[in-house]
Short mmCIF file of C-alpha atoms and ligand atoms in Angstrom, two decimals:
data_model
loop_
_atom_site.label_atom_id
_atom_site.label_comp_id
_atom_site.label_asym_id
_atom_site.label_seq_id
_atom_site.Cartn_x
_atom_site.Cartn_y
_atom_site.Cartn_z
CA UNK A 1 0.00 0.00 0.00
CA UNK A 2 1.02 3.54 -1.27
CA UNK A 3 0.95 6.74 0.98
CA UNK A 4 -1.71 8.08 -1.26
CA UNK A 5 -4.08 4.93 -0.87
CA UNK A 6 -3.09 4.65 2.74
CA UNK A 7 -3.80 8.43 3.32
CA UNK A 8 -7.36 7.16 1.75
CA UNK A 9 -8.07 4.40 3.45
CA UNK A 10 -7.58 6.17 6.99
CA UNK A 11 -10.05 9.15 5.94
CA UNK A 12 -12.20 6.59 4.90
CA UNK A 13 -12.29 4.73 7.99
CA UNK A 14 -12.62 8.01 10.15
CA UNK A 15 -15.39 9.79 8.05
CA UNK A 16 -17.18 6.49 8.14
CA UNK A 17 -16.93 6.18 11.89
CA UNK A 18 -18.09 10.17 11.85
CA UNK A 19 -20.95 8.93 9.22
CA UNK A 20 -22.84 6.13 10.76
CA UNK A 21 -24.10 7.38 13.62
CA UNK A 22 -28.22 7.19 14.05
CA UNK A 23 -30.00 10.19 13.86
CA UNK A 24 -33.57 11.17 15.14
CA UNK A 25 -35.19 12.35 11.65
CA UNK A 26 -38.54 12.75 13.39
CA UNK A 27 -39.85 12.70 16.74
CA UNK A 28 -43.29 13.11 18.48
CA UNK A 29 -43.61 13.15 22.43
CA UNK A 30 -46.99 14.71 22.39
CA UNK A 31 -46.55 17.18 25.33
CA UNK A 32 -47.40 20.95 25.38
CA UNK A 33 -45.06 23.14 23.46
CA UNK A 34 -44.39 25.31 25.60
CA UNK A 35 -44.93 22.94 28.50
CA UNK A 36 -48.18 23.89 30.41
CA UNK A 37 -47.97 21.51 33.66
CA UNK A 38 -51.39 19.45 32.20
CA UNK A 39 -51.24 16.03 30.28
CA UNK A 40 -54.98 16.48 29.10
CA UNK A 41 -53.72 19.28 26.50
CA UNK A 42 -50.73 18.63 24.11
CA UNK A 43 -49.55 18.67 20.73
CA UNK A 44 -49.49 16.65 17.71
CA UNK A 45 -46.41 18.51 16.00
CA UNK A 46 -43.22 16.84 16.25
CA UNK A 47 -41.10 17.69 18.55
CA UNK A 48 -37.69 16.93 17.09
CA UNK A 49 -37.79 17.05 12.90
CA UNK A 50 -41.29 17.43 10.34
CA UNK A 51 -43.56 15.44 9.60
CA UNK A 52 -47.07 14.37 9.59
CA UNK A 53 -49.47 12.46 12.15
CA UNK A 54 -52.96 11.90 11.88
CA UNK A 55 -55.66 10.00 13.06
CA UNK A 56 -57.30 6.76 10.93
CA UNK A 57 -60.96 6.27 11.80
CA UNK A 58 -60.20 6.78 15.11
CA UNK A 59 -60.69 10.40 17.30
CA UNK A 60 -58.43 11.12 20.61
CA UNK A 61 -57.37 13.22 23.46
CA UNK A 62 -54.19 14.03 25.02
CA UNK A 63 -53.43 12.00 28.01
CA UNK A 64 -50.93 11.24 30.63
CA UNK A 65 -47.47 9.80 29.95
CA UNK A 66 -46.58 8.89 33.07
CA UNK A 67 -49.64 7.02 34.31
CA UNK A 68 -49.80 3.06 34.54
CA UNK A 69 -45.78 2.71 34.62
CA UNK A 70 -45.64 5.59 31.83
CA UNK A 71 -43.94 5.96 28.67
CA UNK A 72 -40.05 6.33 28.28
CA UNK A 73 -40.59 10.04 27.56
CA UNK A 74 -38.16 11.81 30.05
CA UNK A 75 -40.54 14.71 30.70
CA UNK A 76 -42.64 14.84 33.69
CA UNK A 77 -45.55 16.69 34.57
CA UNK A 78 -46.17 17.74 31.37
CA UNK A 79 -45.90 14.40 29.69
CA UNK A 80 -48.93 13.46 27.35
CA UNK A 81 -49.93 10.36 25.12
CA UNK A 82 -51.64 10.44 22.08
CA UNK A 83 -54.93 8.70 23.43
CA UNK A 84 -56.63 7.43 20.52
CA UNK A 85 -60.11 5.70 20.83
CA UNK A 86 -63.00 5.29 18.83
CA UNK A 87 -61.33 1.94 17.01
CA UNK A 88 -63.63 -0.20 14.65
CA UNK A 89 -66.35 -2.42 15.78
CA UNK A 90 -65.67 -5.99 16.33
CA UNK A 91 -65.45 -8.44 13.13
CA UNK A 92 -64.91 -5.03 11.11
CA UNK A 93 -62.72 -2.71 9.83
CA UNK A 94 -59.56 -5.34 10.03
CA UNK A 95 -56.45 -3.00 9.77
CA UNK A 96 -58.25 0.65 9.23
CA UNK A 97 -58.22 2.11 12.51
CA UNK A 98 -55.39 3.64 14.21
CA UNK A 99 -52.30 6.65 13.55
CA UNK A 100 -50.44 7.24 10.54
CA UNK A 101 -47.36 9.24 10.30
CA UNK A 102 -45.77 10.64 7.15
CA UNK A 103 -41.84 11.36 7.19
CA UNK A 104 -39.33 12.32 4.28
CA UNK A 105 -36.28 10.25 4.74
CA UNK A 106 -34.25 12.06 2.03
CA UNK A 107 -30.81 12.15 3.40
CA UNK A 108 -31.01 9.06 5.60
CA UNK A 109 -31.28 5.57 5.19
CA UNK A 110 -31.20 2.05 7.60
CA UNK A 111 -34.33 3.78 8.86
CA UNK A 112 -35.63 2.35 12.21
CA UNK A 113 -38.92 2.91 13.70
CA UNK A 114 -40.22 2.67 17.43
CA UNK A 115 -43.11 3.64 19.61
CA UNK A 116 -44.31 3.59 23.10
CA UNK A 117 -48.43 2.55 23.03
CA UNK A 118 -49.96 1.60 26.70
CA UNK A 119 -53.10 -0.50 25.40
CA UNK A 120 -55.99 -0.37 27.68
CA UNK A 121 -58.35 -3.07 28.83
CA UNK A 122 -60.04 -3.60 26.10
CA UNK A 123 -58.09 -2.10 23.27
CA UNK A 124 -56.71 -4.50 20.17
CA UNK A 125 -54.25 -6.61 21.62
CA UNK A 126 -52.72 -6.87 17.87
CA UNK A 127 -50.92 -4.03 16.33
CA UNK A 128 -50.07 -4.23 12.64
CA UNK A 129 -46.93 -1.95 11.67
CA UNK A 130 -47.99 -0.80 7.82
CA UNK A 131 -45.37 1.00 6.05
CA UNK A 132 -45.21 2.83 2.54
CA UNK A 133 -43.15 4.19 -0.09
CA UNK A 134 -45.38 6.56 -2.46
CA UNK A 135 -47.74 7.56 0.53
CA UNK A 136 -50.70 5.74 -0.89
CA UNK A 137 -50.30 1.93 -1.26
CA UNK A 138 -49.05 0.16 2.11
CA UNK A 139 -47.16 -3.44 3.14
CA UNK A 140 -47.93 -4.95 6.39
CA UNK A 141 -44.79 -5.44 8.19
CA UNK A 142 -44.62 -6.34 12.10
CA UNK A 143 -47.48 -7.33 14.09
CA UNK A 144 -46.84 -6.73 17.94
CA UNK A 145 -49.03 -8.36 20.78
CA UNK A 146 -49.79 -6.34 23.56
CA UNK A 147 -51.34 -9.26 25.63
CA UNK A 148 -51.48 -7.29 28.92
CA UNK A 149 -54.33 -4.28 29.38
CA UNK A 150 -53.55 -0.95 30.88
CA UNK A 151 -50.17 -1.26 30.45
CA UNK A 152 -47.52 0.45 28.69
CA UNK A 153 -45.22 -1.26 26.10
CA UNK A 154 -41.94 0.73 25.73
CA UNK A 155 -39.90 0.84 22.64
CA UNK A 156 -41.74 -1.19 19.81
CA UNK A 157 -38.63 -1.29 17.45
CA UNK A 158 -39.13 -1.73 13.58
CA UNK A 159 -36.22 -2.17 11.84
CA UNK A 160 -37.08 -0.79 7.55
CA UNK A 161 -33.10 -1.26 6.86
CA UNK A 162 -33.43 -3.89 4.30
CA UNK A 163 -36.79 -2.91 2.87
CA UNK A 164 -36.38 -0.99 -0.26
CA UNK A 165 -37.31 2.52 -1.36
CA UNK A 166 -37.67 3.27 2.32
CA UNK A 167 -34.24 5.06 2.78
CA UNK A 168 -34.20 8.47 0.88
CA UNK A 169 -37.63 8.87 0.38
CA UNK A 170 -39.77 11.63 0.66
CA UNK A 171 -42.92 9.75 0.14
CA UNK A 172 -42.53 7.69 3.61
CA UNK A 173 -44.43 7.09 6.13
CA UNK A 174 -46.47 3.95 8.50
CA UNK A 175 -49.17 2.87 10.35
CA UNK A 176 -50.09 1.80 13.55
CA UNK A 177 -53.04 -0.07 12.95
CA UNK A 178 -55.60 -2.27 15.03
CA UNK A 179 -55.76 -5.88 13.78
CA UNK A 180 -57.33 -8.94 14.33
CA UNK A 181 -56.16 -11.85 16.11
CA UNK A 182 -54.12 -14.00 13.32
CA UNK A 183 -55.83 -16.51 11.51
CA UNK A 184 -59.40 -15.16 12.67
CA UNK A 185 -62.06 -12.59 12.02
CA UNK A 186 -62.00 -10.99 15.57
CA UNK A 187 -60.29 -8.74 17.12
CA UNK A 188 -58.91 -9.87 21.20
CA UNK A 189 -59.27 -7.91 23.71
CA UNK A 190 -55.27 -6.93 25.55
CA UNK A 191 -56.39 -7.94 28.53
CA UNK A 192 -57.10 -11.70 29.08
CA UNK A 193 -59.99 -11.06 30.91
CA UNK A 194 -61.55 -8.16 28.91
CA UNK A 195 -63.31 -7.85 26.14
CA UNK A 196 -62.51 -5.96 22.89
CA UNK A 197 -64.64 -2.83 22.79
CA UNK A 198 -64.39 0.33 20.76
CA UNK A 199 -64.17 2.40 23.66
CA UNK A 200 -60.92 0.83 24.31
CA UNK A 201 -57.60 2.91 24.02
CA UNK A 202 -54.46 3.21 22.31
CA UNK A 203 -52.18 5.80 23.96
CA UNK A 204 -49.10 6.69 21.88
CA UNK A 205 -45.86 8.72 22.94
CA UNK A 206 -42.47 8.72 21.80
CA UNK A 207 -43.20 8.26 18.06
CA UNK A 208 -39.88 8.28 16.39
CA UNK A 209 -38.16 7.62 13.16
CA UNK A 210 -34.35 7.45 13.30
CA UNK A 211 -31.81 6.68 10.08
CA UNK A 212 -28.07 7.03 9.64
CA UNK A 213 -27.06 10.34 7.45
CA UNK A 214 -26.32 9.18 3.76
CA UNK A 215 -24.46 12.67 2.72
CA UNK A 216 -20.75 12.39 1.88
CA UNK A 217 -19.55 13.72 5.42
CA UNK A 218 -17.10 16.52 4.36
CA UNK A 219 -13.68 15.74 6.47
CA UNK A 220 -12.96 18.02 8.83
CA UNK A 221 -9.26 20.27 8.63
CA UNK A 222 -8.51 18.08 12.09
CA UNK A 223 -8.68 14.95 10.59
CA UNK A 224 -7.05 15.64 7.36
CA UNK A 225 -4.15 16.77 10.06
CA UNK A 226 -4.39 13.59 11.97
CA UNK A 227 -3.96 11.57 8.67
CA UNK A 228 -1.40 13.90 7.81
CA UNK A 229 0.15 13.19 10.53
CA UNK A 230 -0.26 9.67 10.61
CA UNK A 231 1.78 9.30 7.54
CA UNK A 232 4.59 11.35 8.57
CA UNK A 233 5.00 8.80 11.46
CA UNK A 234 4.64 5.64 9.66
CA UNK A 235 6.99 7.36 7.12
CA UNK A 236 10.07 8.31 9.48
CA UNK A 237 9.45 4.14 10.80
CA UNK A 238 9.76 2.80 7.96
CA UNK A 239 13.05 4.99 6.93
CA UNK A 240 14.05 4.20 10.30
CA1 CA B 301 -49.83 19.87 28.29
CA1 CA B 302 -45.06 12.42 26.06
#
């Protein structure tokens, strides 16, 4: 190996190290912007990033965060859910009803997904992740099981990485939707005991969509010094 191609190979490896670190594109934590001290108001704007949310046959409220064990939002007082309700009737409406969220990923790609959702009582215990790459047509992709009511489950992870046309897109975006139980025509209730009602809840927080930076990272004067630098040393050993 050359100077010149080992001169390369060192930026490469340090502007790749500088490169692949995961980014928040888009965040929602729901609360009160500025905070207000009251988790029955909040906000549906993101809180780190753009993008979209909105609601899919469903209506909601803004409700506490912390309640029931809470969501892994850091805030507190002022730390709301997205409480939707209002979810399809049972036997109908299989994978209509729930929150959508539209984010450009241009710039970004290995794009990750996760959610906090408590599920109450008598909420869908099945969640059906949807994504989609022209923001019309949508795949089903993971189906979570939230077999427990009134109880918060912390960091549903969704990992788009190898799916195509999600990375660099701004047509993006997924779903959140109620389902029901695999391989019938019902929806179950979360909690064992309870039964599925359309009064039951959904309460999201923590809505985020994270990616690694796709941009040639320009290399800083410091580290064209350090590879400078580098060379000079391996240079003066090897004379040596
Ligand atoms: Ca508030
Ligand atoms: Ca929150």
């Amino acid at each position: 190996m050359n100077k010149k191609m080992m001169m390369a190979a060192v930026l490469v490896a340090l502007s790749v190290s500088a490169g692949a670190e995961a980014a928040v594109i888009t965040q929602w934590n729901f609360n009160s912007n500025p905070a207000d001290a009251a988790t029955g108001t909040g906000s549906t704007s993101p809180s780190i990033g753009s993008g979209a949310a909105s609601l899919l046959g469903t209506t909601a409220t803004f409700a506490s965060g912390d309640a029931s064990g809470g969501s892994s939002d850091p805030a507190t007082g002022d730390d709301s859910g997205w409480n939707t309700s209002g979810y399809a009737a049972q036997g109908a409406g299989n994978k209509t009803s729930g929150t959508q969220y539209l984010v450009s990923t241009v710039g970004f790609d290995n794009i990750q997904i996760s959610y906090d959702l408590r599920h109450s009582n008598t909420s869908s215990k099945y969640e059906q992740v949807q994504y989609t790459t022209d923001g019309s047509s949508w795949s089903d992709f993971s189906l979570f099981s939230g077999a427990t009511g009134d109880t918060w489950f912390n960091g549903r992870s969704v990992d788009l990485s190898s799916v195509a046309g999600v990375a660099n897109n701004a047509n993006f975006g997924f779903r959140v939707l109620a389902a029901f139980a695999p391989a019938t025509s019902a929806y179950a209730a979360s909690s064992p005991t309870g039964t599925y009602g359309t009064a039951g809840t959904w309460r999201f927080d923590m809505v985020t969509v994270s990616g690694t930076a796709v941009a040639a990272v320009p290399v800083p004067g410091a580290v064209w010094l350090f590879g400078s630098a580098l060379l000079g040393f391996l240079g003066i050993r090897r004379k040596a």
